[in-house]
Amino acid sequence: MTFTDWILPITAVFIIVYGLIKGTPVMDCFIEGAKEGFSTFLSILPALIALVAAVSVLKASGGLDVILWFMKPIASITGIPSDVLPLVLLSPVSGSGSLTMYEALLKTAGPDSFSGRVASVIMGSTETTFYAVTVYYGAVGVKKTRFTLAAALLADCVSFLLAPVSVAMFMGK
């Protein structure tokens, strides 16, 4: 076993021992935190279910294929490989969906291909925007996201557009 295998247990033991030394009721604090975590989970559960259901319906209905067909001309202008388009579309919505598409892309195109490198840059520079806004704002009860969603989606778009440019510039096509 390596040291990294022991980091989490050592951290947990350190927190418990430190709490006991300071006279903190460690078990009571743990139970209170678990209650708060569970209530937070229950408050964001409906939004998460709706988000997952929407992504599933989009994939199963063929709507994703229609959207990708409309996006192909834009992708050819911007230099985004067409096989990366599903990742571009699902990355702001679904972490697990985009990870699945990313893995499939790496298996078919290869990690050292232009598409694989562009997909890698996209995975490293974007966020599951709708998921993050749903979870974090839902946890604290924010109903109006104001400019957060627009700014986050703009940042994602910049990442999508600059991924093929940066890969071509630093690694070649």
PDB file of C-alpha atoms in Angstrom:
ATOM      1  CA  MET A   1       0.000   0.000   0.000  1.00  0.00           C
ATOM      2  CA  THR A   2       1.158   3.503  -0.792  1.00  0.00           C
ATOM      3  CA  PHE A   3       0.901   6.636   1.297  1.00  0.00           C
ATOM      4  CA  THR A   4      -1.999   7.888  -0.820  1.00  0.00           C
ATOM      5  CA  ASP A   5      -4.044   4.891   0.278  1.00  0.00           C
ATOM      6  CA  TRP A   6      -3.687   6.106   3.869  1.00  0.00           C
ATOM      7  CA  ILE A   7      -4.481   9.816   3.383  1.00  0.00           C
ATOM      8  CA  LEU A   8      -8.226   9.554   3.992  1.00  0.00           C
ATOM      9  CA  PRO A   9      -8.023   7.280   7.075  1.00  0.00           C
ATOM     10  CA  ILE A  10      -5.228   9.424   8.560  1.00  0.00           C
ATOM     11  CA  THR A  11      -7.270  12.585   7.969  1.00  0.00           C
ATOM     12  CA  ALA A  12     -10.360  11.060   9.607  1.00  0.00           C
ATOM     13  CA  VAL A  13      -8.381   9.902  12.639  1.00  0.00           C
ATOM     14  CA  PHE A  14      -6.685  13.310  12.913  1.00  0.00           C
ATOM     15  CA  ILE A  15     -10.059  15.127  12.891  1.00  0.00           C
ATOM     16  CA  ILE A  16     -11.492  12.805  15.542  1.00  0.00           C
ATOM     17  CA  VAL A  17      -8.435  13.047  17.802  1.00  0.00           C
ATOM     18  CA  TYR A  18      -8.227  16.843  17.377  1.00  0.00           C
ATOM     19  CA  GLY A  19     -11.937  17.182  18.220  1.00  0.00           C
ATOM     20  CA  LEU A  20     -11.543  15.015  21.317  1.00  0.00           C
ATOM     21  CA  ILE A  21      -8.521  17.025  22.483  1.00  0.00           C
ATOM     22  CA  LYS A  22     -10.489  20.274  22.062  1.00  0.00           C
ATOM     23  CA  GLY A  23     -13.445  18.785  23.970  1.00  0.00           C
ATOM     24  CA  THR A  24     -15.787  18.830  20.986  1.00  0.00           C
ATOM     25  CA  PRO A  25     -18.583  16.241  20.991  1.00  0.00           C
ATOM     26  CA  VAL A  26     -17.324  14.610  17.784  1.00  0.00           C
ATOM     27  CA  MET A  27     -20.135  12.086  17.355  1.00  0.00           C
ATOM     28  CA  ASP A  28     -22.837  14.707  17.972  1.00  0.00           C
ATOM     29  CA  CYS A  29     -21.223  17.030  15.409  1.00  0.00           C
ATOM     30  CA  PHE A  30     -20.995  14.163  12.921  1.00  0.00           C
ATOM     31  CA  ILE A  31     -24.678  13.280  13.355  1.00  0.00           C
ATOM     32  CA  GLU A  32     -25.719  16.939  13.021  1.00  0.00           C
ATOM     33  CA  GLY A  33     -23.659  17.295   9.832  1.00  0.00           C
ATOM     34  CA  ALA A  34     -25.156  14.104   8.418  1.00  0.00           C
ATOM     35  CA  LYS A  35     -28.665  15.447   9.109  1.00  0.00           C
ATOM     36  CA  GLU A  36     -27.857  18.707   7.306  1.00  0.00           C
ATOM     37  CA  GLY A  37     -26.323  16.819   4.389  1.00  0.00           C
ATOM     38  CA  PHE A  38     -29.368  14.592   4.090  1.00  0.00           C
ATOM     39  CA  SER A  39     -31.765  17.554   4.127  1.00  0.00           C
ATOM     40  CA  THR A  40     -29.644  19.286   1.470  1.00  0.00           C
ATOM     41  CA  PHE A  41     -29.759  16.122  -0.624  1.00  0.00           C
ATOM     42  CA  LEU A  42     -33.552  15.982  -0.317  1.00  0.00           C
ATOM     43  CA  SER A  43     -33.916  19.643  -1.299  1.00  0.00           C
ATOM     44  CA  ILE A  44     -31.914  19.265  -4.532  1.00  0.00           C
ATOM     45  CA  LEU A  45     -33.198  15.789  -5.460  1.00  0.00           C
ATOM     46  CA  PRO A  46     -36.169  16.954  -7.611  1.00  0.00           C
ATOM     47  CA  ALA A  47     -33.979  19.242  -9.709  1.00  0.00           C
ATOM     48  CA  LEU A  48     -31.393  16.491 -10.209  1.00  0.00           C
ATOM     49  CA  ILE A  49     -34.042  13.978 -11.245  1.00  0.00           C
ATOM     50  CA  ALA A  50     -35.469  16.473 -13.751  1.00  0.00           C
ATOM     51  CA  LEU A  51     -32.001  17.151 -15.185  1.00  0.00           C
ATOM     52  CA  VAL A  52     -31.135  13.463 -15.567  1.00  0.00           C
ATOM     53  CA  ALA A  53     -34.556  12.700 -17.069  1.00  0.00           C
ATOM     54  CA  ALA A  54     -34.228  15.525 -19.604  1.00  0.00           C
ATOM     55  CA  VAL A  55     -30.818  14.288 -20.764  1.00  0.00           C
ATOM     56  CA  SER A  56     -32.087  10.708 -21.020  1.00  0.00           C
ATOM     57  CA  VAL A  57     -35.136  11.757 -23.031  1.00  0.00           C
ATOM     58  CA  LEU A  58     -32.963  13.853 -25.360  1.00  0.00           C
ATOM     59  CA  LYS A  59     -30.670  10.891 -26.051  1.00  0.00           C
ATOM     60  CA  ALA A  60     -33.407   8.260 -26.352  1.00  0.00           C
ATOM     61  CA  SER A  61     -35.723  10.321 -28.560  1.00  0.00           C
ATOM     62  CA  GLY A  62     -33.102  11.034 -31.196  1.00  0.00           C
ATOM     63  CA  GLY A  63     -33.243  14.739 -30.410  1.00  0.00           C
ATOM     64  CA  LEU A  64     -29.522  14.695 -29.741  1.00  0.00           C
ATOM     65  CA  ASP A  65     -28.854  13.453 -33.282  1.00  0.00           C
ATOM     66  CA  VAL A  66     -31.011  16.213 -34.786  1.00  0.00           C
ATOM     67  CA  ILE A  67     -29.220  18.899 -32.769  1.00  0.00           C
ATOM     68  CA  LEU A  68     -25.830  17.479 -33.774  1.00  0.00           C
ATOM     69  CA  TRP A  69     -26.837  17.533 -37.448  1.00  0.00           C
ATOM     70  CA  PHE A  70     -27.622  21.256 -37.148  1.00  0.00           C
ATOM     71  CA  MET A  71     -24.320  21.894 -35.331  1.00  0.00           C
ATOM     72  CA  LYS A  72     -22.048  20.286 -37.964  1.00  0.00           C
ATOM     73  CA  PRO A  73     -21.687  23.410 -40.146  1.00  0.00           C
ATOM     74  CA  ILE A  74     -20.750  25.475 -37.089  1.00  0.00           C
ATOM     75  CA  ALA A  75     -18.232  22.837 -36.068  1.00  0.00           C
ATOM     76  CA  SER A  76     -16.585  22.849 -39.475  1.00  0.00           C
ATOM     77  CA  ILE A  77     -16.224  26.657 -39.345  1.00  0.00           C
ATOM     78  CA  THR A  78     -14.785  26.654 -35.805  1.00  0.00           C
ATOM     79  CA  GLY A  79     -12.501  23.652 -36.313  1.00  0.00           C
ATOM     80  CA  ILE A  80     -14.213  21.445 -33.736  1.00  0.00           C
ATOM     81  CA  PRO A  81     -14.045  17.838 -34.964  1.00  0.00           C
ATOM     82  CA  SER A  82     -17.510  16.459 -35.688  1.00  0.00           C
ATOM     83  CA  ASP A  83     -16.940  13.445 -33.456  1.00  0.00           C
ATOM     84  CA  VAL A  84     -16.388  15.831 -30.505  1.00  0.00           C
ATOM     85  CA  LEU A  85     -19.794  17.532 -30.984  1.00  0.00           C
ATOM     86  CA  PRO A  86     -21.738  15.191 -28.671  1.00  0.00           C
ATOM     87  CA  LEU A  87     -19.246  16.026 -25.930  1.00  0.00           C
ATOM     88  CA  VAL A  88     -19.663  19.758 -26.621  1.00  0.00           C
ATOM     89  CA  LEU A  89     -23.413  19.451 -26.361  1.00  0.00           C
ATOM     90  CA  LEU A  90     -23.604  17.300 -23.225  1.00  0.00           C
ATOM     91  CA  SER A  91     -20.651  18.692 -21.289  1.00  0.00           C
ATOM     92  CA  PRO A  92     -22.588  21.591 -19.701  1.00  0.00           C
ATOM     93  CA  VAL A  93     -25.522  19.323 -18.872  1.00  0.00           C
ATOM     94  CA  SER A  94     -24.336  15.917 -17.731  1.00  0.00           C
ATOM     95  CA  GLY A  95     -21.040  14.912 -16.194  1.00  0.00           C
ATOM     96  CA  SER A  96     -21.671  11.200 -16.525  1.00  0.00           C
ATOM     97  CA  GLY A  97     -23.038  11.562 -20.064  1.00  0.00           C
ATOM     98  CA  SER A  98     -20.078  13.617 -21.203  1.00  0.00           C
ATOM     99  CA  LEU A  99     -17.621  11.261 -19.503  1.00  0.00           C
ATOM    100  CA  THR A 100     -19.220   8.310 -21.292  1.00  0.00           C
ATOM    101  CA  MET A 101     -18.968  10.117 -24.633  1.00  0.00           C
ATOM    102  CA  TYR A 102     -15.386  11.122 -23.870  1.00  0.00           C
ATOM    103  CA  GLU A 103     -14.382   7.518 -23.129  1.00  0.00           C
ATOM    104  CA  ALA A 104     -16.098   6.291 -26.296  1.00  0.00           C
ATOM    105  CA  LEU A 105     -14.323   8.962 -28.336  1.00  0.00           C
ATOM    106  CA  LEU A 106     -10.941   7.982 -26.921  1.00  0.00           C
ATOM    107  CA  LYS A 107     -11.630   4.324 -27.750  1.00  0.00           C
ATOM    108  CA  THR A 108     -12.635   5.071 -31.346  1.00  0.00           C
ATOM    109  CA  ALA A 109     -10.402   7.998 -32.304  1.00  0.00           C
ATOM    110  CA  GLY A 110      -7.546   7.381 -29.885  1.00  0.00           C
ATOM    111  CA  PRO A 111      -6.144   9.629 -27.167  1.00  0.00           C
ATOM    112  CA  ASP A 112      -3.351  10.983 -29.379  1.00  0.00           C
ATOM    113  CA  SER A 113      -5.632  11.899 -32.284  1.00  0.00           C
ATOM    114  CA  PHE A 114      -6.652  15.505 -32.875  1.00  0.00           C
ATOM    115  CA  SER A 115     -10.209  14.670 -31.757  1.00  0.00           C
ATOM    116  CA  GLY A 116      -8.957  12.908 -28.647  1.00  0.00           C
ATOM    117  CA  ARG A 117      -6.758  15.854 -27.681  1.00  0.00           C
ATOM    118  CA  VAL A 118      -9.514  18.393 -28.317  1.00  0.00           C
ATOM    119  CA  ALA A 119     -11.902  16.304 -26.249  1.00  0.00           C
ATOM    120  CA  SER A 120      -9.316  16.105 -23.464  1.00  0.00           C
ATOM    121  CA  VAL A 121      -8.903  19.877 -23.410  1.00  0.00           C
ATOM    122  CA  ILE A 122     -12.674  20.317 -23.342  1.00  0.00           C
ATOM    123  CA  MET A 123     -13.052  17.851 -20.470  1.00  0.00           C
ATOM    124  CA  GLY A 124     -10.364  19.663 -18.510  1.00  0.00           C
ATOM    125  CA  SER A 125     -11.567  23.195 -19.137  1.00  0.00           C
ATOM    126  CA  THR A 126     -15.358  23.022 -18.896  1.00  0.00           C
ATOM    127  CA  GLU A 127     -17.868  22.488 -16.137  1.00  0.00           C
ATOM    128  CA  THR A 128     -21.164  20.674 -15.955  1.00  0.00           C
ATOM    129  CA  THR A 129     -22.770  24.102 -15.767  1.00  0.00           C
ATOM    130  CA  PHE A 130     -26.433  23.188 -15.427  1.00  0.00           C
ATOM    131  CA  TYR A 131     -25.644  20.487 -12.867  1.00  0.00           C
ATOM    132  CA  ALA A 132     -23.465  22.845 -10.803  1.00  0.00           C
ATOM    133  CA  VAL A 133     -26.039  25.641 -10.844  1.00  0.00           C
ATOM    134  CA  THR A 134     -28.802  23.189  -9.956  1.00  0.00           C
ATOM    135  CA  VAL A 135     -26.898  21.634  -7.068  1.00  0.00           C
ATOM    136  CA  TYR A 136     -25.236  24.682  -5.548  1.00  0.00           C
ATOM    137  CA  TYR A 137     -28.087  27.144  -5.965  1.00  0.00           C
ATOM    138  CA  GLY A 138     -30.628  24.486  -5.047  1.00  0.00           C
ATOM    139  CA  ALA A 139     -28.738  23.710  -1.849  1.00  0.00           C
ATOM    140  CA  VAL A 140     -29.042  27.287  -0.612  1.00  0.00           C
ATOM    141  CA  GLY A 141     -32.478  27.980  -2.079  1.00  0.00           C
ATOM    142  CA  VAL A 142     -31.522  30.484  -4.806  1.00  0.00           C
ATOM    143  CA  LYS A 143     -34.333  30.718  -7.372  1.00  0.00           C
ATOM    144  CA  LYS A 144     -32.950  33.395  -9.729  1.00  0.00           C
ATOM    145  CA  THR A 145     -29.504  32.660 -11.112  1.00  0.00           C
ATOM    146  CA  ARG A 146     -29.165  36.191 -12.517  1.00  0.00           C
ATOM    147  CA  PHE A 147     -26.001  36.299 -14.635  1.00  0.00           C
ATOM    148  CA  THR A 148     -24.415  33.105 -13.334  1.00  0.00           C
ATOM    149  CA  LEU A 149     -25.817  30.814 -15.978  1.00  0.00           C
ATOM    150  CA  ALA A 150     -25.016  33.172 -18.863  1.00  0.00           C
ATOM    151  CA  ALA A 151     -21.450  33.744 -17.646  1.00  0.00           C
ATOM    152  CA  ALA A 152     -20.832  30.035 -17.066  1.00  0.00           C
ATOM    153  CA  LEU A 153     -22.190  29.068 -20.489  1.00  0.00           C
ATOM    154  CA  LEU A 154     -20.093  31.795 -22.099  1.00  0.00           C
ATOM    155  CA  ALA A 155     -17.005  30.367 -20.383  1.00  0.00           C
ATOM    156  CA  ASP A 156     -17.930  26.907 -21.690  1.00  0.00           C
ATOM    157  CA  CYS A 157     -18.337  28.273 -25.235  1.00  0.00           C
ATOM    158  CA  VAL A 158     -14.938  29.954 -25.069  1.00  0.00           C
ATOM    159  CA  SER A 159     -13.425  26.642 -23.971  1.00  0.00           C
ATOM    160  CA  PHE A 160     -15.158  24.800 -26.826  1.00  0.00           C
ATOM    161  CA  LEU A 161     -13.897  27.311 -29.389  1.00  0.00           C
ATOM    162  CA  LEU A 162     -10.342  27.557 -28.075  1.00  0.00           C
ATOM    163  CA  ALA A 163      -9.807  23.810 -27.540  1.00  0.00           C
ATOM    164  CA  PRO A 164      -9.125  22.996 -31.223  1.00  0.00           C
ATOM    165  CA  VAL A 165      -7.107  26.206 -31.613  1.00  0.00           C
ATOM    166  CA  SER A 166      -4.871  25.448 -28.633  1.00  0.00           C
ATOM    167  CA  VAL A 167      -4.420  21.795 -29.602  1.00  0.00           C
ATOM    168  CA  ALA A 168      -3.469  22.779 -33.155  1.00  0.00           C
ATOM    169  CA  MET A 169      -1.142  25.501 -31.876  1.00  0.00           C
ATOM    170  CA  PHE A 170       0.683  23.479 -29.244  1.00  0.00           C
ATOM    171  CA  MET A 171       0.447  19.910 -30.543  1.00  0.00           C
ATOM    172  CA  GLY A 172      -0.240  20.190 -34.255  1.00  0.00           C
ATOM    173  CA  LYS A 173      -3.072  18.608 -36.156  1.00  0.00           C
TER     174      LYS A 173
END
